[in-house]
Amino acid sequence: MGEMNCKKRVQRHLEKLDRSNTLVKTKKEMAQVDGIRNGIIDKLLAISDKDYLLALLRLVDNSSIEGDKIKLTKEQKLMLEMSEADIQNGRILSQDELDKNDLEWLKGK
C-alpha cells in the first residue's frame, strides 16, 4: 500500500515536472488554439462533399502528433532515476511530512 502511494506521488511529481519543464502554453495561447479548433469544426460542419471530407479525414489520420510528446532532458531523466532509487531504498516522506517541511521552509524565507 505504501509503495503504491509512493508511485502515485512520483507520478504526480512527474506530471508537475513535465508541465513546468516543457513548453507550457499560456492561457492566451490555449484560447487561440480553442478558437482555431472551433473555427475548423464550424467549417467542417458546412462541408457536404463526401470526397472532400474523406480527403480531410485521411490528412488528419496520417498527421503525426509527435510534437505533443514530452522529451525529457538528460538531467530530468537522471532526477527521475534518483527518485526511483529513493523510493526503492525507503527514502520517502509522507504527504503530511512534505507539507510540514514546505511550511517550515516558507516561514524561513
mmCIF file of C-alpha atoms in Angstrom, residues 5-107:
data_model
loop_
_atom_site.group_PDB
_atom_site.id
_atom_site.type_symbol
_atom_site.label_atom_id
_atom_site.label_comp_id
_atom_site.label_asym_id
_atom_site.label_seq_id
_atom_site.Cartn_x
_atom_site.Cartn_y
_atom_site.Cartn_z
ATOM 1 C CA ASN A 5 1.138 5.745 -2.605
ATOM 2 C CA CYS A 6 4.783 6.493 -3.361
ATOM 3 C CA LYS A 7 4.264 5.613 -7.005
ATOM 4 C CA LYS A 8 1.236 7.897 -7.147
ATOM 5 C CA ARG A 9 3.231 10.724 -5.587
ATOM 6 C CA VAL A 10 6.065 10.132 -8.042
ATOM 7 C CA GLN A 11 3.565 10.135 -10.900
ATOM 8 C CA ARG A 12 2.100 13.444 -9.667
ATOM 9 C CA HIS A 13 5.617 14.814 -9.353
ATOM 10 C CA LEU A 14 6.435 13.686 -12.890
ATOM 11 C CA GLU A 15 3.313 15.345 -14.206
ATOM 12 C CA LYS A 16 4.274 18.597 -12.462
ATOM 13 C CA LEU A 17 7.808 18.284 -13.815
ATOM 14 C CA ASP A 18 6.501 17.716 -17.325
ATOM 15 C CA ARG A 19 4.272 20.764 -17.072
ATOM 16 C CA SER A 20 6.952 23.015 -15.650
ATOM 17 C CA ASN A 21 9.865 21.926 -17.858
ATOM 18 C CA THR A 22 8.208 21.795 -21.257
ATOM 19 C CA LEU A 23 6.833 24.461 -23.479
ATOM 20 C CA VAL A 24 3.845 25.431 -21.414
ATOM 21 C CA LYS A 25 1.134 27.168 -23.329
ATOM 22 C CA THR A 26 -0.264 30.257 -21.743
ATOM 23 C CA LYS A 27 -3.981 30.777 -21.302
ATOM 24 C CA LYS A 28 -3.901 33.159 -24.259
ATOM 25 C CA GLU A 29 -2.270 30.525 -26.477
ATOM 26 C CA MET A 30 -4.783 27.914 -25.341
ATOM 27 C CA ALA A 31 -7.637 30.312 -26.123
ATOM 28 C CA GLN A 32 -6.163 30.821 -29.594
ATOM 29 C CA VAL A 33 -5.918 27.062 -30.100
ATOM 30 C CA ASP A 34 -9.526 26.645 -28.977
ATOM 31 C CA GLY A 35 -10.602 29.405 -31.363
ATOM 32 C CA ILE A 36 -8.813 27.788 -34.285
ATOM 33 C CA ARG A 37 -10.246 24.373 -33.432
ATOM 34 C CA ASN A 38 -13.780 25.740 -33.171
ATOM 35 C CA GLY A 39 -13.378 27.578 -36.477
ATOM 36 C CA ILE A 40 -12.284 24.371 -38.188
ATOM 37 C CA ILE A 41 -15.213 22.470 -36.697
ATOM 38 C CA ASP A 42 -17.653 25.142 -37.921
ATOM 39 C CA LYS A 43 -16.218 24.901 -41.450
ATOM 40 C CA LEU A 44 -16.285 21.094 -41.381
ATOM 41 C CA LEU A 45 -19.946 21.107 -40.453
ATOM 42 C CA ALA A 46 -20.687 23.158 -43.576
ATOM 43 C CA ILE A 47 -18.948 20.707 -45.962
ATOM 44 C CA SER A 48 -21.210 18.227 -47.711
ATOM 45 C CA ASP A 49 -18.795 16.871 -50.340
ATOM 46 C CA LYS A 50 -18.041 13.273 -49.325
ATOM 47 C CA ASP A 51 -14.748 13.041 -51.250
ATOM 48 C CA TYR A 52 -13.518 16.284 -49.735
ATOM 49 C CA LEU A 53 -14.377 15.058 -46.247
ATOM 50 C CA LEU A 54 -12.653 11.719 -46.877
ATOM 51 C CA ALA A 55 -9.530 13.555 -48.066
ATOM 52 C CA LEU A 56 -9.571 15.647 -44.886
ATOM 53 C CA LEU A 57 -10.037 12.518 -42.788
ATOM 54 C CA ARG A 58 -7.006 10.885 -44.447
ATOM 55 C CA LEU A 59 -4.982 14.043 -43.829
ATOM 56 C CA VAL A 60 -5.885 14.065 -40.139
ATOM 57 C CA ASP A 61 -5.397 10.302 -39.751
ATOM 58 C CA ASN A 62 -1.942 10.470 -41.341
ATOM 59 C CA SER A 63 -0.748 13.512 -39.457
ATOM 60 C CA SER A 64 1.742 12.982 -36.688
ATOM 61 C CA ILE A 65 1.262 14.212 -33.165
ATOM 62 C CA GLU A 66 4.871 13.505 -32.238
ATOM 63 C CA GLY A 67 5.286 17.164 -31.343
ATOM 64 C CA ASP A 68 2.922 16.641 -28.420
ATOM 65 C CA LYS A 69 5.210 14.073 -26.826
ATOM 66 C CA ILE A 70 7.311 15.346 -23.990
ATOM 67 C CA LYS A 71 11.041 14.965 -24.350
ATOM 68 C CA LEU A 72 12.981 14.902 -21.123
ATOM 69 C CA THR A 73 16.497 16.209 -20.811
ATOM 70 C CA LYS A 74 19.336 14.036 -19.511
ATOM 71 C CA GLU A 75 19.105 15.916 -16.231
ATOM 72 C CA GLN A 76 15.381 15.256 -15.897
ATOM 73 C CA LYS A 77 15.902 11.555 -16.624
ATOM 74 C CA LEU A 78 18.662 11.445 -14.013
ATOM 75 C CA MET A 79 16.376 13.092 -11.449
ATOM 76 C CA LEU A 80 13.677 10.516 -12.172
ATOM 77 C CA GLU A 81 16.163 7.663 -11.778
ATOM 78 C CA MET A 82 17.319 9.146 -8.493
ATOM 79 C CA SER A 83 13.712 9.463 -7.335
ATOM 80 C CA GLU A 84 13.053 5.842 -8.203
ATOM 81 C CA ALA A 85 16.156 4.800 -6.238
ATOM 82 C CA ASP A 86 14.942 6.876 -3.267
ATOM 83 C CA ILE A 87 11.619 5.047 -3.333
ATOM 84 C CA GLN A 88 13.237 1.631 -3.601
ATOM 85 C CA ASN A 89 15.533 2.449 -0.670
ATOM 86 C CA GLY A 90 12.768 3.812 1.533
ATOM 87 C CA ARG A 91 13.947 7.410 1.395
ATOM 88 C CA ILE A 92 10.461 8.850 1.232
ATOM 89 C CA LEU A 93 8.285 11.320 3.104
ATOM 90 C CA SER A 94 4.568 11.195 3.673
ATOM 91 C CA GLN A 95 2.481 13.981 2.172
ATOM 92 C CA ASP A 96 1.956 15.365 5.682
ATOM 93 C CA GLU A 97 5.713 15.427 6.326
ATOM 94 C CA LEU A 98 6.305 17.073 2.986
ATOM 95 C CA ASP A 99 3.651 19.721 3.661
ATOM 96 C CA LYS A 100 5.179 20.398 7.099
ATOM 97 C CA ASN A 101 8.656 20.778 5.565
ATOM 98 C CA ASP A 102 7.280 23.125 2.912
ATOM 99 C CA LEU A 103 5.631 25.316 5.548
ATOM 100 C CA GLU A 104 8.819 25.448 7.594
ATOM 101 C CA TRP A 105 10.799 26.374 4.509
ATOM 102 C CA LEU A 106 8.320 29.102 3.565
ATOM 103 C CA LYS A 107 8.448 30.561 7.071
#
